[in-house]
């Protein structure tokens, strides 16, 4: 969906909180406003990253469409910066389209005239994203801490590296074969052995078993 600014403002007016309102209004923000929002206390995106986005003139509407390959082209340096930005993009994108769906699928108690007024300003240029996952589908998404920061895949053998972060063993071993810096911070990493994160591995195993049980 491509909405006019007046339609977006109508939808944002119904937001329950400032975070939800920003996730709607972001589609109207120029590059400078977006950079300021990303650097704010809620998102904590490093200033150097915000400056690169500003230099590339990335607007709020464009941010909603950025994918991993696009972010990689920005040359942010440390992998941790890229992962953090992708996490923020995913969150705001989900909130943005959830707010749009909620507005146009408003219950009968909601003012039909306000919905119609906003709908009349819409020019459809692309299919809307699929409906939000239901509770069962959401439960199938592993917690963020269970995913390897390098591959973003669920870990099976999480190892604690000298930088204090846990990574999938194969991923961090491959990384260290050609780097002496932390993939998360970009800082020099001490040459110390990896340590199996047993508590995290047990938590991941328990989550996988529970997930399989729910699917039966």
mmCIF file of C-alpha atoms in Angstrom:
data_model
loop_
_atom_site.group_PDB
_atom_site.id
_atom_site.type_symbol
_atom_site.label_atom_id
_atom_site.label_comp_id
_atom_site.label_asym_id
_atom_site.label_seq_id
_atom_site.Cartn_x
_atom_site.Cartn_y
_atom_site.Cartn_z
ATOM 1 C CA UNK A 1 0.000 0.000 0.000
ATOM 2 C CA UNK A 2 1.121 3.525 -0.750
ATOM 3 C CA UNK A 3 -0.703 6.043 1.409
ATOM 4 C CA UNK A 4 -0.891 9.792 1.160
ATOM 5 C CA UNK A 5 0.428 11.762 4.118
ATOM 6 C CA UNK A 6 -3.089 12.692 5.249
ATOM 7 C CA UNK A 7 -4.085 9.019 5.354
ATOM 8 C CA UNK A 8 -1.008 8.110 7.378
ATOM 9 C CA UNK A 9 -1.718 10.927 9.822
ATOM 10 C CA UNK A 10 -5.294 9.664 10.309
ATOM 11 C CA UNK A 11 -3.984 6.195 11.104
ATOM 12 C CA UNK A 12 -1.305 7.561 13.448
ATOM 13 C CA UNK A 13 -3.961 9.567 15.296
ATOM 14 C CA UNK A 14 -5.475 6.292 16.504
ATOM 15 C CA UNK A 15 -2.161 4.971 17.838
ATOM 16 C CA UNK A 16 -2.269 3.744 21.411
ATOM 17 C CA UNK A 17 1.232 4.988 22.285
ATOM 18 C CA UNK A 18 4.102 7.088 20.971
ATOM 19 C CA UNK A 19 6.002 4.027 19.736
ATOM 20 C CA UNK A 20 3.040 2.884 17.649
ATOM 21 C CA UNK A 21 2.496 6.394 16.325
ATOM 22 C CA UNK A 22 6.125 6.686 15.238
ATOM 23 C CA UNK A 23 5.955 3.315 13.488
ATOM 24 C CA UNK A 24 3.126 4.710 11.346
ATOM 25 C CA UNK A 25 4.472 8.221 10.761
ATOM 26 C CA UNK A 26 7.930 6.932 9.821
ATOM 27 C CA UNK A 27 6.709 6.534 6.238
ATOM 28 C CA UNK A 28 6.481 10.350 6.004
ATOM 29 C CA UNK A 29 9.886 11.187 7.504
ATOM 30 C CA UNK A 30 12.746 12.688 5.486
ATOM 31 C CA UNK A 31 16.275 11.346 5.952
ATOM 32 C CA UNK A 32 17.220 13.845 8.687
ATOM 33 C CA UNK A 33 14.185 13.026 10.830
ATOM 34 C CA UNK A 34 14.810 9.304 10.409
ATOM 35 C CA UNK A 35 18.465 9.613 11.447
ATOM 36 C CA UNK A 36 17.469 11.541 14.582
ATOM 37 C CA UNK A 37 14.881 8.921 15.524
ATOM 38 C CA UNK A 38 17.294 6.030 15.035
ATOM 39 C CA UNK A 39 19.877 7.723 17.254
ATOM 40 C CA UNK A 40 17.289 8.199 20.026
ATOM 41 C CA UNK A 41 17.363 6.396 23.367
ATOM 42 C CA UNK A 42 14.766 3.830 22.305
ATOM 43 C CA UNK A 43 16.707 2.529 19.284
ATOM 44 C CA UNK A 44 20.299 3.347 20.314
ATOM 45 C CA UNK A 45 21.687 3.115 16.776
ATOM 46 C CA UNK A 46 25.276 4.386 16.752
ATOM 47 C CA UNK A 47 25.856 7.877 15.399
ATOM 48 C CA UNK A 48 28.212 6.623 12.680
ATOM 49 C CA UNK A 49 25.439 4.374 11.322
ATOM 50 C CA UNK A 50 22.914 7.211 11.370
ATOM 51 C CA UNK A 51 25.373 9.433 9.512
ATOM 52 C CA UNK A 52 25.802 6.825 6.767
ATOM 53 C CA UNK A 53 22.048 6.497 6.371
ATOM 54 C CA UNK A 54 21.763 10.285 6.227
ATOM 55 C CA UNK A 55 24.566 10.503 3.649
ATOM 56 C CA UNK A 56 22.708 7.927 1.538
ATOM 57 C CA UNK A 57 19.544 10.039 1.954
ATOM 58 C CA UNK A 58 17.539 7.075 3.269
ATOM 59 C CA UNK A 59 14.021 8.238 4.142
ATOM 60 C CA UNK A 60 11.599 6.568 6.530
ATOM 61 C CA UNK A 61 9.620 5.067 3.665
ATOM 62 C CA UNK A 62 12.795 3.613 2.179
ATOM 63 C CA UNK A 63 13.899 2.209 5.541
ATOM 64 C CA UNK A 64 10.717 0.123 5.679
ATOM 65 C CA UNK A 65 11.830 -1.579 2.452
ATOM 66 C CA UNK A 66 15.492 -2.162 3.331
ATOM 67 C CA UNK A 67 16.659 -5.775 3.393
ATOM 68 C CA UNK A 68 19.841 -7.368 4.683
ATOM 69 C CA UNK A 69 21.590 -7.050 1.313
ATOM 70 C CA UNK A 70 20.770 -3.327 1.185
ATOM 71 C CA UNK A 71 22.090 -2.728 4.694
ATOM 72 C CA UNK A 72 25.297 -4.628 3.908
ATOM 73 C CA UNK A 73 25.989 -2.234 1.027
ATOM 74 C CA UNK A 74 26.117 0.671 3.470
ATOM 75 C CA UNK A 75 29.414 -0.657 4.847
ATOM 76 C CA UNK A 76 28.598 -0.232 8.520
ATOM 77 C CA UNK A 77 31.744 -2.037 9.680
ATOM 78 C CA UNK A 78 31.087 -4.229 12.710
ATOM 79 C CA UNK A 79 28.526 -6.970 12.202
ATOM 80 C CA UNK A 80 26.900 -6.015 15.479
ATOM 81 C CA UNK A 81 25.905 -2.628 14.069
ATOM 82 C CA UNK A 82 24.319 -4.269 11.046
ATOM 83 C CA UNK A 83 22.441 -6.807 13.170
ATOM 84 C CA UNK A 84 21.158 -4.063 15.476
ATOM 85 C CA UNK A 85 19.909 -1.940 12.572
ATOM 86 C CA UNK A 86 18.209 -4.918 10.925
ATOM 87 C CA UNK A 87 16.483 -5.693 14.229
ATOM 88 C CA UNK A 88 15.130 -2.136 14.470
ATOM 89 C CA UNK A 89 13.992 -2.206 10.829
ATOM 90 C CA UNK A 90 12.172 -5.514 11.328
ATOM 91 C CA UNK A 91 10.428 -4.259 14.454
ATOM 92 C CA UNK A 92 9.254 -0.963 12.990
ATOM 93 C CA UNK A 93 8.207 -2.636 9.719
ATOM 94 C CA UNK A 94 6.066 -5.189 11.583
ATOM 95 C CA UNK A 95 4.513 -2.460 13.749
ATOM 96 C CA UNK A 96 3.890 -0.246 10.722
ATOM 97 C CA UNK A 97 1.952 -2.797 8.700
ATOM 98 C CA UNK A 98 0.198 -4.172 11.781
ATOM 99 C CA UNK A 99 -1.143 -0.669 12.458
ATOM 100 C CA UNK A 100 -2.325 -0.330 8.858
ATOM 101 C CA UNK A 101 -4.066 -3.695 8.933
ATOM 102 C CA UNK A 102 -5.691 -2.907 12.271
ATOM 103 C CA UNK A 103 -7.002 0.382 10.908
ATOM 104 C CA UNK A 104 -8.518 -0.968 7.715
ATOM 105 C CA UNK A 105 -9.912 -4.042 9.461
ATOM 106 C CA UNK A 106 -11.393 -1.892 12.207
ATOM 107 C CA UNK A 107 -14.316 -3.430 14.191
ATOM 108 C CA UNK A 108 -17.873 -2.130 13.649
ATOM 109 C CA UNK A 109 -17.630 0.009 16.788
ATOM 110 C CA UNK A 110 -14.979 2.115 15.086
ATOM 111 C CA UNK A 111 -16.155 5.141 13.121
ATOM 112 C CA UNK A 112 -16.830 3.908 9.595
ATOM 113 C CA UNK A 113 -16.597 7.435 8.249
ATOM 114 C CA UNK A 114 -13.032 7.852 9.487
ATOM 115 C CA UNK A 115 -11.995 4.547 7.921
ATOM 116 C CA UNK A 116 -13.663 5.458 4.638
ATOM 117 C CA UNK A 117 -12.025 8.878 4.629
ATOM 118 C CA UNK A 118 -8.561 7.383 4.951
ATOM 119 C CA UNK A 119 -9.296 4.604 2.490
ATOM 120 C CA UNK A 120 -10.320 7.132 -0.132
ATOM 121 C CA UNK A 121 -6.794 8.542 -0.179
ATOM 122 C CA UNK A 122 -5.110 5.230 -0.935
ATOM 123 C CA UNK A 123 -3.448 4.429 -4.242
ATOM 124 C CA UNK A 124 -2.648 0.723 -4.360
ATOM 125 C CA UNK A 125 0.813 0.195 -5.888
ATOM 126 C CA UNK A 126 1.732 -3.166 -4.365
ATOM 127 C CA UNK A 127 0.165 -5.996 -2.468
ATOM 128 C CA UNK A 128 0.033 -5.498 1.275
ATOM 129 C CA UNK A 129 2.235 -7.775 3.405
ATOM 130 C CA UNK A 130 0.577 -10.971 4.599
ATOM 131 C CA UNK A 131 -1.580 -10.847 7.695
ATOM 132 C CA UNK A 132 0.190 -10.844 11.036
ATOM 133 C CA UNK A 133 1.028 -14.260 12.404
ATOM 134 C CA UNK A 134 -1.370 -15.591 14.975
ATOM 135 C CA UNK A 135 -0.343 -16.565 18.482
ATOM 136 C CA UNK A 136 0.641 -20.078 17.440
ATOM 137 C CA UNK A 137 2.876 -18.823 14.640
ATOM 138 C CA UNK A 138 4.501 -16.245 16.903
ATOM 139 C CA UNK A 139 5.366 -18.977 19.375
ATOM 140 C CA UNK A 140 7.336 -20.733 16.617
ATOM 141 C CA UNK A 141 9.761 -17.817 16.392
ATOM 142 C CA UNK A 142 12.800 -18.475 18.584
ATOM 143 C CA UNK A 143 13.853 -15.792 21.071
ATOM 144 C CA UNK A 144 16.449 -13.383 19.713
ATOM 145 C CA UNK A 145 19.074 -14.581 22.217
ATOM 146 C CA UNK A 146 18.772 -18.120 20.823
ATOM 147 C CA UNK A 147 19.992 -17.002 17.393
ATOM 148 C CA UNK A 148 23.613 -16.724 16.348
ATOM 149 C CA UNK A 149 24.529 -13.032 15.815
ATOM 150 C CA UNK A 150 26.452 -13.987 12.677
ATOM 151 C CA UNK A 151 24.057 -16.313 10.857
ATOM 152 C CA UNK A 152 20.851 -15.180 12.624
ATOM 153 C CA UNK A 153 19.934 -18.871 12.777
ATOM 154 C CA UNK A 154 18.926 -20.882 15.841
ATOM 155 C CA UNK A 155 22.071 -22.105 17.602
ATOM 156 C CA UNK A 156 22.783 -25.737 18.392
ATOM 157 C CA UNK A 157 26.256 -25.410 19.898
ATOM 158 C CA UNK A 158 26.455 -21.895 21.391
ATOM 159 C CA UNK A 159 29.974 -20.906 22.354
ATOM 160 C CA UNK A 160 31.001 -17.923 24.452
ATOM 161 C CA UNK A 161 33.722 -15.943 22.686
ATOM 162 C CA UNK A 162 36.266 -13.665 24.409
ATOM 163 C CA UNK A 163 34.026 -10.653 23.641
ATOM 164 C CA UNK A 164 31.353 -12.116 25.945
ATOM 165 C CA UNK A 165 28.823 -12.872 23.204
ATOM 166 C CA UNK A 166 27.581 -16.352 22.298
ATOM 167 C CA UNK A 167 27.832 -17.629 18.726
ATOM 168 C CA UNK A 168 27.197 -20.875 16.904
ATOM 169 C CA UNK A 169 30.492 -22.766 17.104
ATOM 170 C CA UNK A 170 30.951 -23.234 13.359
ATOM 171 C CA UNK A 171 30.159 -19.580 12.627
ATOM 172 C CA UNK A 172 32.508 -18.013 15.165
ATOM 173 C CA UNK A 173 35.266 -20.503 14.289
ATOM 174 C CA UNK A 174 35.019 -19.489 10.634
ATOM 175 C CA UNK A 175 34.988 -15.815 11.594
ATOM 176 C CA UNK A 176 38.071 -16.093 13.812
ATOM 177 C CA UNK A 177 39.981 -17.895 11.072
ATOM 178 C CA UNK A 178 40.226 -14.589 9.188
ATOM 179 C CA UNK A 179 39.512 -11.916 11.830
ATOM 180 C CA UNK A 180 40.958 -10.892 15.177
ATOM 181 C CA UNK A 181 38.064 -8.575 16.025
ATOM 182 C CA UNK A 182 34.651 -9.096 17.578
ATOM 183 C CA UNK A 183 31.873 -9.529 14.988
ATOM 184 C CA UNK A 184 29.547 -7.648 17.340
ATOM 185 C CA UNK A 185 31.638 -4.651 18.393
ATOM 186 C CA UNK A 186 34.442 -4.493 15.836
ATOM 187 C CA UNK A 187 36.984 -4.225 18.660
ATOM 188 C CA UNK A 188 40.123 -6.327 19.059
ATOM 189 C CA UNK A 189 39.293 -9.700 20.603
ATOM 190 C CA UNK A 190 41.645 -11.570 22.919
ATOM 191 C CA UNK A 191 43.029 -14.896 21.723
ATOM 192 C CA UNK A 192 41.275 -17.160 24.198
ATOM 193 C CA UNK A 193 39.491 -20.504 23.803
ATOM 194 C CA UNK A 194 35.765 -20.646 23.169
ATOM 195 C CA UNK A 195 33.610 -21.850 26.062
ATOM 196 C CA UNK A 196 30.438 -23.891 25.639
ATOM 197 C CA UNK A 197 27.427 -21.935 26.915
ATOM 198 C CA UNK A 198 25.695 -24.882 28.570
ATOM 199 C CA UNK A 199 22.841 -22.920 30.115
ATOM 200 C CA UNK A 200 21.971 -21.338 26.757
ATOM 201 C CA UNK A 201 22.214 -24.682 24.966
ATOM 202 C CA UNK A 202 19.865 -26.230 27.547
ATOM 203 C CA UNK A 203 17.413 -23.354 27.134
ATOM 204 C CA UNK A 204 17.451 -23.745 23.342
ATOM 205 C CA UNK A 205 16.923 -27.498 23.637
ATOM 206 C CA UNK A 206 13.971 -26.946 25.984
ATOM 207 C CA UNK A 207 12.460 -24.384 23.606
ATOM 208 C CA UNK A 208 12.800 -26.756 20.637
ATOM 209 C CA UNK A 209 11.138 -29.596 22.554
ATOM 210 C CA UNK A 210 8.271 -27.326 23.621
ATOM 211 C CA UNK A 211 7.874 -26.064 20.064
ATOM 212 C CA UNK A 212 7.696 -29.622 18.706
ATOM 213 C CA UNK A 213 5.168 -30.564 21.378
ATOM 214 C CA UNK A 214 2.881 -27.681 20.403
ATOM 215 C CA UNK A 215 3.016 -28.644 16.743
ATOM 216 C CA UNK A 216 1.749 -32.143 17.431
#
